[in-house]
mmCIF file of C-alpha atoms in Angstrom:
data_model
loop_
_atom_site.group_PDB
_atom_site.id
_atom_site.type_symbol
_atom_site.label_atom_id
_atom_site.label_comp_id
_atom_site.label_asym_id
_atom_site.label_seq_id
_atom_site.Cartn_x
_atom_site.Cartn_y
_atom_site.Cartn_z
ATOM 1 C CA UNK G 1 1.080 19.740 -0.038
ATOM 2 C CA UNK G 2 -1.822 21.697 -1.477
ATOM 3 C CA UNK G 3 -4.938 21.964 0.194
ATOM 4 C CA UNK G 4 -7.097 19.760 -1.200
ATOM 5 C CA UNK G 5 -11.464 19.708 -0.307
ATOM 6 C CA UNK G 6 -13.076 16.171 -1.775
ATOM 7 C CA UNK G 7 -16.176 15.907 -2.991
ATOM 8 C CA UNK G 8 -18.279 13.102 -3.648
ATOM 9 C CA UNK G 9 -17.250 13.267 -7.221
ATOM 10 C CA UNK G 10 -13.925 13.032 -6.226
ATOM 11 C CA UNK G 11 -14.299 9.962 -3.882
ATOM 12 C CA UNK G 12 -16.477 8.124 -6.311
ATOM 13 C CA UNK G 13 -13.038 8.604 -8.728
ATOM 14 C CA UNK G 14 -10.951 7.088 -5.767
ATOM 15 C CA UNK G 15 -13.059 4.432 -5.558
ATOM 16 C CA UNK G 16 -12.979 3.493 -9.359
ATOM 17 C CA UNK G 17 -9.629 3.673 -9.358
ATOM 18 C CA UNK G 18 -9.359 0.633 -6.594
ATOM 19 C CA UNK G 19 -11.921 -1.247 -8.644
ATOM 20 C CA UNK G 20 -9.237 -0.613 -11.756
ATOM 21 C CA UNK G 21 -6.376 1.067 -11.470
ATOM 22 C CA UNK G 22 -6.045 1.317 -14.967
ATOM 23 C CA UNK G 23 -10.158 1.742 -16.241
ATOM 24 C CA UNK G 24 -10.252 4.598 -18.921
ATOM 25 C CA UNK G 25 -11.150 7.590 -17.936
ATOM 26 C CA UNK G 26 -13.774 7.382 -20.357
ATOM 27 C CA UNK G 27 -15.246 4.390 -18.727
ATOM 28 C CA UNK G 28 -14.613 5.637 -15.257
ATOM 29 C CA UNK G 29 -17.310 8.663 -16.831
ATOM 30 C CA UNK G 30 -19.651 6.498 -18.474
ATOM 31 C CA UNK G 31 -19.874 5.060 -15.120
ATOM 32 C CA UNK G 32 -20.243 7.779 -12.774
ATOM 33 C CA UNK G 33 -22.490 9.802 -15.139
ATOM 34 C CA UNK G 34 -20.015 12.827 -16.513
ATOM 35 C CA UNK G 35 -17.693 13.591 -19.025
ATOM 36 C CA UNK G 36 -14.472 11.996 -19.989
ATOM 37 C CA UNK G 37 -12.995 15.080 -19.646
ATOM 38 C CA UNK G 38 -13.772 16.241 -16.438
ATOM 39 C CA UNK G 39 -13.199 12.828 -14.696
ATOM 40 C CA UNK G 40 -9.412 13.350 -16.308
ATOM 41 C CA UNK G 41 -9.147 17.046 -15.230
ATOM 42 C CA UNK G 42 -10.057 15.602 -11.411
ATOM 43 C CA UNK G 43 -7.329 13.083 -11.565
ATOM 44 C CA UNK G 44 -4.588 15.082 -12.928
ATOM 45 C CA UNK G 45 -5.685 17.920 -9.903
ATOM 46 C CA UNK G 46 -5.814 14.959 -7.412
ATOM 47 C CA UNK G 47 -2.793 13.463 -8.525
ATOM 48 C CA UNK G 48 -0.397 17.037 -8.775
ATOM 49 C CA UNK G 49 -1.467 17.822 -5.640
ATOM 50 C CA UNK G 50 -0.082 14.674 -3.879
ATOM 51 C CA UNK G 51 -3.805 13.138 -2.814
ATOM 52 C CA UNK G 52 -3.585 9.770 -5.437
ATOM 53 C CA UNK G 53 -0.873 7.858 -7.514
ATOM 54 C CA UNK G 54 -1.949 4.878 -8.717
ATOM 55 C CA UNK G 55 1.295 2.280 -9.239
ATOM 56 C CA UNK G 56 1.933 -0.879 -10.294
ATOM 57 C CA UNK G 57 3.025 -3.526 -8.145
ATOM 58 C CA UNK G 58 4.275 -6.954 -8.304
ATOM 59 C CA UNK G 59 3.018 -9.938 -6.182
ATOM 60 C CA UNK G 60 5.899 -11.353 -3.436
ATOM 61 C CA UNK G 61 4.828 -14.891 -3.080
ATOM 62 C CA UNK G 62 4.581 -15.354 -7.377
ATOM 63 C CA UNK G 63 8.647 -14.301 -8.072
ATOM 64 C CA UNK G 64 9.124 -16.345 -4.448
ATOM 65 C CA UNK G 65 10.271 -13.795 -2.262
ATOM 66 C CA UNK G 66 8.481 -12.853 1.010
ATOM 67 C CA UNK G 67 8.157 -9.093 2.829
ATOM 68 C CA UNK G 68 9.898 -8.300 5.725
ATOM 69 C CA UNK G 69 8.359 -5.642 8.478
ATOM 70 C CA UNK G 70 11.276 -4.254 10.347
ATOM 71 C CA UNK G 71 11.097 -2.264 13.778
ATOM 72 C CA UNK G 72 14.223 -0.133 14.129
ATOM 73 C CA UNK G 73 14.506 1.650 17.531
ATOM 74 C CA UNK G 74 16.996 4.355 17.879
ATOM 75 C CA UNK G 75 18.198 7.484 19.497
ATOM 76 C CA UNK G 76 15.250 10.257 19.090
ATOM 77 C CA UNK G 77 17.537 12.872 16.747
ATOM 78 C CA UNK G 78 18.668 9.437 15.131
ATOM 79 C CA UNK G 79 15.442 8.274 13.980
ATOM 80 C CA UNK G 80 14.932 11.076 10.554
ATOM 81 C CA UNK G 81 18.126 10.683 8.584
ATOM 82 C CA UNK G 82 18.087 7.088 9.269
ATOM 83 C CA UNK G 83 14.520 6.848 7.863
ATOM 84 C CA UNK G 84 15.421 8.616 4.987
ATOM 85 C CA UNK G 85 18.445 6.462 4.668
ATOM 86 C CA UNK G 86 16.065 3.869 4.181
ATOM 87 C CA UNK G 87 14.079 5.279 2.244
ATOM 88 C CA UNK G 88 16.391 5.559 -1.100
ATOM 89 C CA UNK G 89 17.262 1.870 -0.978
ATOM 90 C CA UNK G 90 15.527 0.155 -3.609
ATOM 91 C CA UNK G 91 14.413 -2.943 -1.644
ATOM 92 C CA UNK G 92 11.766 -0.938 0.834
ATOM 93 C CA UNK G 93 8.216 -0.070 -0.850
ATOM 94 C CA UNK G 94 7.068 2.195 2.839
ATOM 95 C CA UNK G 95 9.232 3.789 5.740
ATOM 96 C CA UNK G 96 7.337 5.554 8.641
ATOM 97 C CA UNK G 97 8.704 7.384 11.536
ATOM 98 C CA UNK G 98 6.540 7.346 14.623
ATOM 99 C CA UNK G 99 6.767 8.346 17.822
ATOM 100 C CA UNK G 100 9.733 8.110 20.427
ATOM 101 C CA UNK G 101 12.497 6.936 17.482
ATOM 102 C CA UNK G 102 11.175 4.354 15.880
ATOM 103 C CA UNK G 103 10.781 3.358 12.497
ATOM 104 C CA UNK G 104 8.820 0.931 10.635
ATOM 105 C CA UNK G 105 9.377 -0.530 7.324
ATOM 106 C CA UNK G 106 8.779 -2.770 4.907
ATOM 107 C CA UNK G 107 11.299 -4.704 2.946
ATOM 108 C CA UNK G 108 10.955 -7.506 0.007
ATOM 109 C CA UNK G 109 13.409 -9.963 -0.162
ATOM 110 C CA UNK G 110 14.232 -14.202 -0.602
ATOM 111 C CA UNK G 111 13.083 -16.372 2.115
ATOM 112 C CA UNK G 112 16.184 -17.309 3.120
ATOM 113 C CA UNK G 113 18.922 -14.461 2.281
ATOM 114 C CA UNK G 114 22.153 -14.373 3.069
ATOM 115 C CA UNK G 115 22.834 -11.563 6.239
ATOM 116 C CA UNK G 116 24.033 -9.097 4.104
ATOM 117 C CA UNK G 117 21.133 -9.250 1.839
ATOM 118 C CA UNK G 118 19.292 -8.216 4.634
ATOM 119 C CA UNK G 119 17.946 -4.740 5.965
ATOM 120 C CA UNK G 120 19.252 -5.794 9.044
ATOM 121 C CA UNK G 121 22.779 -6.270 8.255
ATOM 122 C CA UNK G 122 22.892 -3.077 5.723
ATOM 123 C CA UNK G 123 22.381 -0.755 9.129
ATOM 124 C CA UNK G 124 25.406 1.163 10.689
ATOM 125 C CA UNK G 125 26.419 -0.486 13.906
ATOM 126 C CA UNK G 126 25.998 2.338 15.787
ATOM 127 C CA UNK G 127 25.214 3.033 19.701
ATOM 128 C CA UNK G 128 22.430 5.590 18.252
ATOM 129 C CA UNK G 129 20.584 2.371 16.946
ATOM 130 C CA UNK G 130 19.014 0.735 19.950
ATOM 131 C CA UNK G 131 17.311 -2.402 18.529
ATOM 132 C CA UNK G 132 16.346 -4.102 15.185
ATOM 133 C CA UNK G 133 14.012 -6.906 14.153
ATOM 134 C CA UNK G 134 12.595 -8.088 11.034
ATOM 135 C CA UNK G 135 9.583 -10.376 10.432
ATOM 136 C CA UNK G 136 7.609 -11.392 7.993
ATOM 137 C CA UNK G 137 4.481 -10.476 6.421
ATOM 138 C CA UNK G 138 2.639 -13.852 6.356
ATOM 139 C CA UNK G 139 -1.111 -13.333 5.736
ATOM 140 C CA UNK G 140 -2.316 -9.559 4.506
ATOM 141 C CA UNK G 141 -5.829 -8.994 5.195
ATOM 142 C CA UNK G 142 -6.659 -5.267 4.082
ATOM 143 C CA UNK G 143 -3.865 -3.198 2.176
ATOM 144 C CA UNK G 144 -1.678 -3.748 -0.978
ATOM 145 C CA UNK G 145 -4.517 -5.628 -3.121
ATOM 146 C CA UNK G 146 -7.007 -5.202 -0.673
ATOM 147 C CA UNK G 147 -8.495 -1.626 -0.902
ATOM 148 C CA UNK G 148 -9.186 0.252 2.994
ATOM 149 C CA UNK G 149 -13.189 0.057 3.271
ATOM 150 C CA UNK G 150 -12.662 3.540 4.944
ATOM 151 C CA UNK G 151 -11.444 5.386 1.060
ATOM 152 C CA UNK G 152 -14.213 2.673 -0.647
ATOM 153 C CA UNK G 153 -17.509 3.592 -0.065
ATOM 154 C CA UNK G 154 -18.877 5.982 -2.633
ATOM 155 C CA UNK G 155 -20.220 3.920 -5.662
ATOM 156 C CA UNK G 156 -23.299 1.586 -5.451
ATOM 157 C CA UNK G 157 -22.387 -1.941 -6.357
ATOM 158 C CA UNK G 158 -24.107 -1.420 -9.543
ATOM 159 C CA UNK G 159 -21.181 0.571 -10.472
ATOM 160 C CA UNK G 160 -18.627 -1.603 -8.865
ATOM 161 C CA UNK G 161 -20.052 -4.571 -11.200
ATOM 162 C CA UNK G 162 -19.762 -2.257 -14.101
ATOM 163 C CA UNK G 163 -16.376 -1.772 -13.554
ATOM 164 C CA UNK G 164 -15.147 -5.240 -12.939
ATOM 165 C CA UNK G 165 -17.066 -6.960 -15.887
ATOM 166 C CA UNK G 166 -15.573 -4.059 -18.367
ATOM 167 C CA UNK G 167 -12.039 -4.844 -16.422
ATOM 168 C CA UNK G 168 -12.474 -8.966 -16.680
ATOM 169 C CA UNK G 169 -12.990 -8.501 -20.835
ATOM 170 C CA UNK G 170 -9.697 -7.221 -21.261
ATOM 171 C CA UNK G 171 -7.184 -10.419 -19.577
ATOM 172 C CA UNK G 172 -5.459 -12.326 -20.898
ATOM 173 C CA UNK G 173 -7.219 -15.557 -19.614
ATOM 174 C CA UNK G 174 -6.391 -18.194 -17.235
ATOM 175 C CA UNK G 175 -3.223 -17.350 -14.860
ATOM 176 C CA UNK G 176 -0.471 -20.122 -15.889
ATOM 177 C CA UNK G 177 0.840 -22.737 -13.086
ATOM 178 C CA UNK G 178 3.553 -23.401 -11.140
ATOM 179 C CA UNK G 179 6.853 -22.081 -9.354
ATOM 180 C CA UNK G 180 7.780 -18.522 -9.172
ATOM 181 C CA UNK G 181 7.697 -16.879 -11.807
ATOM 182 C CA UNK G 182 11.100 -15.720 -13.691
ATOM 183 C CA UNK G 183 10.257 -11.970 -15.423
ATOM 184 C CA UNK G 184 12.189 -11.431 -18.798
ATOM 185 C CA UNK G 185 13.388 -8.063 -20.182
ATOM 186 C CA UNK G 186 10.042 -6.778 -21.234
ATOM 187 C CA UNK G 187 8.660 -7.479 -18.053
ATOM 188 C CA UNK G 188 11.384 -6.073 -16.129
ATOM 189 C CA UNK G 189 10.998 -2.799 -18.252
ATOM 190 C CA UNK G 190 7.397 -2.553 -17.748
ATOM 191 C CA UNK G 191 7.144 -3.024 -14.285
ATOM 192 C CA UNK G 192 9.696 -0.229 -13.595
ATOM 193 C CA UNK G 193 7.752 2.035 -15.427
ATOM 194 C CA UNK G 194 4.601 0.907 -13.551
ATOM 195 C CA UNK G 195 5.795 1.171 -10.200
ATOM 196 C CA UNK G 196 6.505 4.828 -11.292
ATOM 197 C CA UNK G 197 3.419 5.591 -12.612
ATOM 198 C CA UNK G 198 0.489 2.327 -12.835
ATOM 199 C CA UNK G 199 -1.653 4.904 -15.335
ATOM 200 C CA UNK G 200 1.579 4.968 -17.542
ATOM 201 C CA UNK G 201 -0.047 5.070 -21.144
ATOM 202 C CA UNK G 202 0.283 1.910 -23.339
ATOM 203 C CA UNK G 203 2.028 3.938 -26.169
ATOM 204 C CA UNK G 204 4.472 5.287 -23.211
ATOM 205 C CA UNK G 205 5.441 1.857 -21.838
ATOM 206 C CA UNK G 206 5.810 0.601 -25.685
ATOM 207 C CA UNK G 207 8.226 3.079 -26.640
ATOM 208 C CA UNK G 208 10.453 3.067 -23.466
ATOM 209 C CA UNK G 209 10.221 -1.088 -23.956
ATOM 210 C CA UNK G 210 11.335 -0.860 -27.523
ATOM 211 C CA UNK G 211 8.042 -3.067 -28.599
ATOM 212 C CA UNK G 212 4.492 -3.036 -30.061
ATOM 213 C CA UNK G 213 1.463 -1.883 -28.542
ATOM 214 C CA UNK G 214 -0.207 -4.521 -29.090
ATOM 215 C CA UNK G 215 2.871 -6.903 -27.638
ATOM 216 C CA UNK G 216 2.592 -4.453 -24.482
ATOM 217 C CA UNK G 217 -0.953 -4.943 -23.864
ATOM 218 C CA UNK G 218 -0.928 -8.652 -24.398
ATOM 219 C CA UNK G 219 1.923 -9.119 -21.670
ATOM 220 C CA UNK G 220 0.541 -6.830 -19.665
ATOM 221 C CA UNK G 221 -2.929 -8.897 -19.063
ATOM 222 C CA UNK G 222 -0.660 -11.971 -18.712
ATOM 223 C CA UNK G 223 1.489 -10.300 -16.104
ATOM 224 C CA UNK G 224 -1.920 -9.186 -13.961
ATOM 225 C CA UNK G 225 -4.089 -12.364 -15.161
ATOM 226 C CA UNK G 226 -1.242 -14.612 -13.995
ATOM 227 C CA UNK G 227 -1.161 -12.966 -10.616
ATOM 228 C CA UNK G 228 2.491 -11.121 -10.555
ATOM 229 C CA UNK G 229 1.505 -7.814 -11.513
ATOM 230 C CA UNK G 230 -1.510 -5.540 -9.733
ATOM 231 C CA UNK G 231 -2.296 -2.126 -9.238
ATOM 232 C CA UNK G 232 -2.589 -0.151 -5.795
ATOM 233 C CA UNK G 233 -4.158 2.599 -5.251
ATOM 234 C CA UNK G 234 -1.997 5.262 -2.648
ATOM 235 C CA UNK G 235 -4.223 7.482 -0.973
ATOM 236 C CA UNK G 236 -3.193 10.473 1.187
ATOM 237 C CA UNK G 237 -6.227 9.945 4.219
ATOM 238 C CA UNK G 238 -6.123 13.335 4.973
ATOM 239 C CA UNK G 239 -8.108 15.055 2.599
ATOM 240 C CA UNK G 240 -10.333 12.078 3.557
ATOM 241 C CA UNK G 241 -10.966 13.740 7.166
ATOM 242 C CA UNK G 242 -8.190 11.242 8.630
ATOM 243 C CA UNK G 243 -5.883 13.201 11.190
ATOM 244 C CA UNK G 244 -4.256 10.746 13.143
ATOM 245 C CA UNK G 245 -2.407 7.614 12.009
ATOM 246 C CA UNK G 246 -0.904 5.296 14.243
ATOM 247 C CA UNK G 247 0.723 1.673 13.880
ATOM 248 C CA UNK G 248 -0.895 -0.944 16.555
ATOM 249 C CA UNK G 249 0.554 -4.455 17.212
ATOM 250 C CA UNK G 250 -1.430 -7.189 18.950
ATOM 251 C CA UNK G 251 -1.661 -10.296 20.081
ATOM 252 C CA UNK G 252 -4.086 -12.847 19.310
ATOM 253 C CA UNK G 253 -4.887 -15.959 20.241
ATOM 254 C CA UNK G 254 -3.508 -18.312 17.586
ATOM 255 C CA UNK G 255 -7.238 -19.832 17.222
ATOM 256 C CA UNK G 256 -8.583 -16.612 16.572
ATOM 257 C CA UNK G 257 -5.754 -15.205 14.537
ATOM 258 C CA UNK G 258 -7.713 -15.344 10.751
ATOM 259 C CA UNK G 259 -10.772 -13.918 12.271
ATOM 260 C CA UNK G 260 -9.628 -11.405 13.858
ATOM 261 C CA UNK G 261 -7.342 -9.986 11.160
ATOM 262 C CA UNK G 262 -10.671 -10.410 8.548
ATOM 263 C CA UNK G 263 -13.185 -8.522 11.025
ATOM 264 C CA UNK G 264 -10.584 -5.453 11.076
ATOM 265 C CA UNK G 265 -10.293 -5.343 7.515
ATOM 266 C CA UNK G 266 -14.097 -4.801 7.667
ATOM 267 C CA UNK G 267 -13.310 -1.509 10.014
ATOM 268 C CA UNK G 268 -12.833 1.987 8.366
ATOM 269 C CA UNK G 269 -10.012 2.752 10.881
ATOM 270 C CA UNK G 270 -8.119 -0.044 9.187
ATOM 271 C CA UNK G 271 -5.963 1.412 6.251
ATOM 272 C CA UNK G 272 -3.573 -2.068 6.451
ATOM 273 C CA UNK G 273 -3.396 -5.238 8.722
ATOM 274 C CA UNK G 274 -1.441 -8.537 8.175
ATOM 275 C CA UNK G 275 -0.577 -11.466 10.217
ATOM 276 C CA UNK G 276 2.931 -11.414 11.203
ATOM 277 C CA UNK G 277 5.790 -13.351 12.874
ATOM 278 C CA UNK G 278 7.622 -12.140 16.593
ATOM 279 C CA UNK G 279 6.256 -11.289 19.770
ATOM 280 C CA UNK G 280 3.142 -9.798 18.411
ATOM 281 C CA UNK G 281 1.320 -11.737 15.628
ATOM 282 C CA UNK G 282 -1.000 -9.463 14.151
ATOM 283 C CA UNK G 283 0.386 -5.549 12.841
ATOM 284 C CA UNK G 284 -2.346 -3.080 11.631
ATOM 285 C CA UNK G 285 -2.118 0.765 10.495
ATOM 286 C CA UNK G 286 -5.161 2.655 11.675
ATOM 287 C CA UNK G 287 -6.487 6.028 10.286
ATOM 288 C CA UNK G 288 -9.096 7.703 12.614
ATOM 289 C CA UNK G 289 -10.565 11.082 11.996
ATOM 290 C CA UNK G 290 -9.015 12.335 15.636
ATOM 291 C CA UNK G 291 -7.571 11.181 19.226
ATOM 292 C CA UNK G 292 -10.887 10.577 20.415
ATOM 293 C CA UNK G 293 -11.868 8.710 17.328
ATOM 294 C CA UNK G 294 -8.546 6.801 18.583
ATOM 295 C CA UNK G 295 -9.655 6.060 21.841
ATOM 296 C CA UNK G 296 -12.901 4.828 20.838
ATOM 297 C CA UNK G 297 -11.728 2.540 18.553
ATOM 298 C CA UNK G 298 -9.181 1.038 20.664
ATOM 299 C CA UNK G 299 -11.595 0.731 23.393
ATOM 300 C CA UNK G 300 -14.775 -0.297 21.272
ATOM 301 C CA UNK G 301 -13.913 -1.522 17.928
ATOM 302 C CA UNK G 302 -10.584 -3.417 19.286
ATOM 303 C CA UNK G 303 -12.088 -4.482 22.856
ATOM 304 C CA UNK G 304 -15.209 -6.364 21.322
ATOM 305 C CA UNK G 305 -13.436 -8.374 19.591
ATOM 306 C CA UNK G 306 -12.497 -12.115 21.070
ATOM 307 C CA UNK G 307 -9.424 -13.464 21.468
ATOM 308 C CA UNK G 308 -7.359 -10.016 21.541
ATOM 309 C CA UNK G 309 -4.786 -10.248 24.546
ATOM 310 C CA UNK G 310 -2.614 -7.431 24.499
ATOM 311 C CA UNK G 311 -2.447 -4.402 22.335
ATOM 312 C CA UNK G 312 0.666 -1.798 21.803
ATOM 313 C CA UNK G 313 0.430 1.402 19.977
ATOM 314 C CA UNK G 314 2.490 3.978 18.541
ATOM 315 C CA UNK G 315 1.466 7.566 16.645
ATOM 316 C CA UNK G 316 3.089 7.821 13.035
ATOM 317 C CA UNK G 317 4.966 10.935 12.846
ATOM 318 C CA UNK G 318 5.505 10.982 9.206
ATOM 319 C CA UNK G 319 5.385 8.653 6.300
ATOM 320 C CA UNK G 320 8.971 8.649 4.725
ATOM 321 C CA UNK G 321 8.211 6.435 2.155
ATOM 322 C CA UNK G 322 5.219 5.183 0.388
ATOM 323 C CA UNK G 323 4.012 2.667 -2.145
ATOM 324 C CA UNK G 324 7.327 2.948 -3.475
ATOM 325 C CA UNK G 325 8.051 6.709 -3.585
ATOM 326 C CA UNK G 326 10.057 9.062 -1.159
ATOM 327 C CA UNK G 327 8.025 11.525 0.457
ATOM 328 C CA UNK G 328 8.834 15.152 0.457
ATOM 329 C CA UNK G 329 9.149 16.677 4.173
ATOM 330 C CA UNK G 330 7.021 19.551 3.091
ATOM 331 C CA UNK G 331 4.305 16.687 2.114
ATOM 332 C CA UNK G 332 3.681 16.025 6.170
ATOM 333 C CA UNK G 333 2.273 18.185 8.888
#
């Protein structure tokens, strides 16, 4: 990956973006005080260089499906191919490799799916794979729709307010009721090209969905107004200043489960954290600018907080897979 220096105008774009995906660049400008043109010419540069892809994403719970987190443990010379193996199927949105052969991903599938519907059944039965389990994602408190405080921190909520009340003119108006929600052919189209690109222009996403503009736009609001659709913002932390990433699993005391999980959202070393069936009931994915940032947040910001019993930890090696897209090897350190 280039080599890529942010500056504050450059963070303050970030941080527009996870305020809407989707704002104008010419909004985005009127906002931050420049031109159109050069808030367009730091996206494109931020974007070809790996740093930000905005994408589209649909909502689990509203087409009744749940996400799976699944902990493979295998052989150490094991652990890469079968990552990347996982990586190409369709049904996994992020694949990490961390330390000692492990991997960690996330899969989307029904509540109740037949065995070989699931990730689990679709690995070789192999001696090289040491141990699988899959749980689910129950409660996410920071990540997905919920932007990391540590990449969110550059406008003023003056700005923030501009952004959301120019973003809240353009829906569709109230989200429908009731069950899951069935997407039709449009839909379908459009949210493939989303998940490619969330920025996709509305004249692209027309013409590849073989309808009007001005259809596209109005299903579009419905699709995000209604709670299916939304837009993430993918980050790479480490032109942030972000060196080490690690996964950490604890376990909470059921009572103190909810506040837990919402006072790490709060922390900058929290990138993603979500309550979470098995042994260990809370999962988070910390960003820290070093090991000793590490250490101190393990010892400070995890130790002060109540009702935290054990805590496990493991370095991520390399991201595989994120928000969606494979990962080139030459992307990671």
């Amino acid at each position: 990956m280039e080599t890529v220096t942010l500056d504050g105008l450059d963070r303050a774009l970030l941080h527009a973006l996870h305020v809407d995906g989707r704002a104008p660049f010419r909004r985005i400008a009127e906002v931050l005080g420049v031109s159109d043109q050069t808030v367009a010419r730091r996206y494109q540069r931020l974007r070809a260089a790996g740093v930000v892809r905005v994408v589209g994403r649909t909502d689990a719970r509203s087409l009744g499906q749940v996400d799976w987190l699944t902990r493979i443990r295998c052989v150490p010379d094991a652990a890469a191919p079968l990552a990347e193996a996982l990586a190409r199927r369709p049904d996994t949105s992020w694949v990490s490799l961390l330390s000692g052969g492990e991997i960690v991903c996330n899969a989307r599938g029904r509540l109740r799916p037949e065995r070989e519907e699931l990730l689990l059944g679709a690995l070789p039965r192999s001696p090289r794979v040491l141990s699988v389990s899959a749980h689910y994602l129950l409660r996410t408190y920071v990540g997905g729709q919920v932007a990391w405080s540590g990449r969110t921190s550059a406008l003023t909520e003056g700005q923030i307010g501009r952004l959301r009340a120019a973003a809240a003119t353009a829906g569709a108006g109230p989200a429908e009721t009731g069950g899951p929600a069935v997407p039709d052919e449009l839909d379908r189209s459009l949210l493939a090209a989303l998940a490619l690109d969330g920025r996709a222009p509305l004249a692209a996403l027309a013409a590849g969905a073989g309808s009007p503009e001005t259809t596209v736009r109005r299903r579009l609001a419905a699709l995000v107004d209604g709670g299916l659709l939304f837009f993430d913002v993918d980050v790479d932390p480490r032109p942030l200043g972000f060196e080490v990433e690690a996964f950490c699993w604890l376990t909470v005391a059921p009572g103190r489960l909810a506040a837990v999980g919402r006072a790490m959202a709060e922390h900058p070393e929290v990138g993603f954290v979500a309550a979470t069936t098995g042994p260990s009931n809370l999962v988070a994915g910390l960003v820290c600018r070093d090991t000793g940032a590490f250490y101190d947040y393990l010892t400070q910001g995890l130790g002060e907080l109540e009702g935290v019993v054990a805590v496990e930890t493991a370095p991520l090696l390399r991201s595989v897979k994120r928000a969606g897209m494979m990962i080139p090897s030459s992307n990671n350190p």
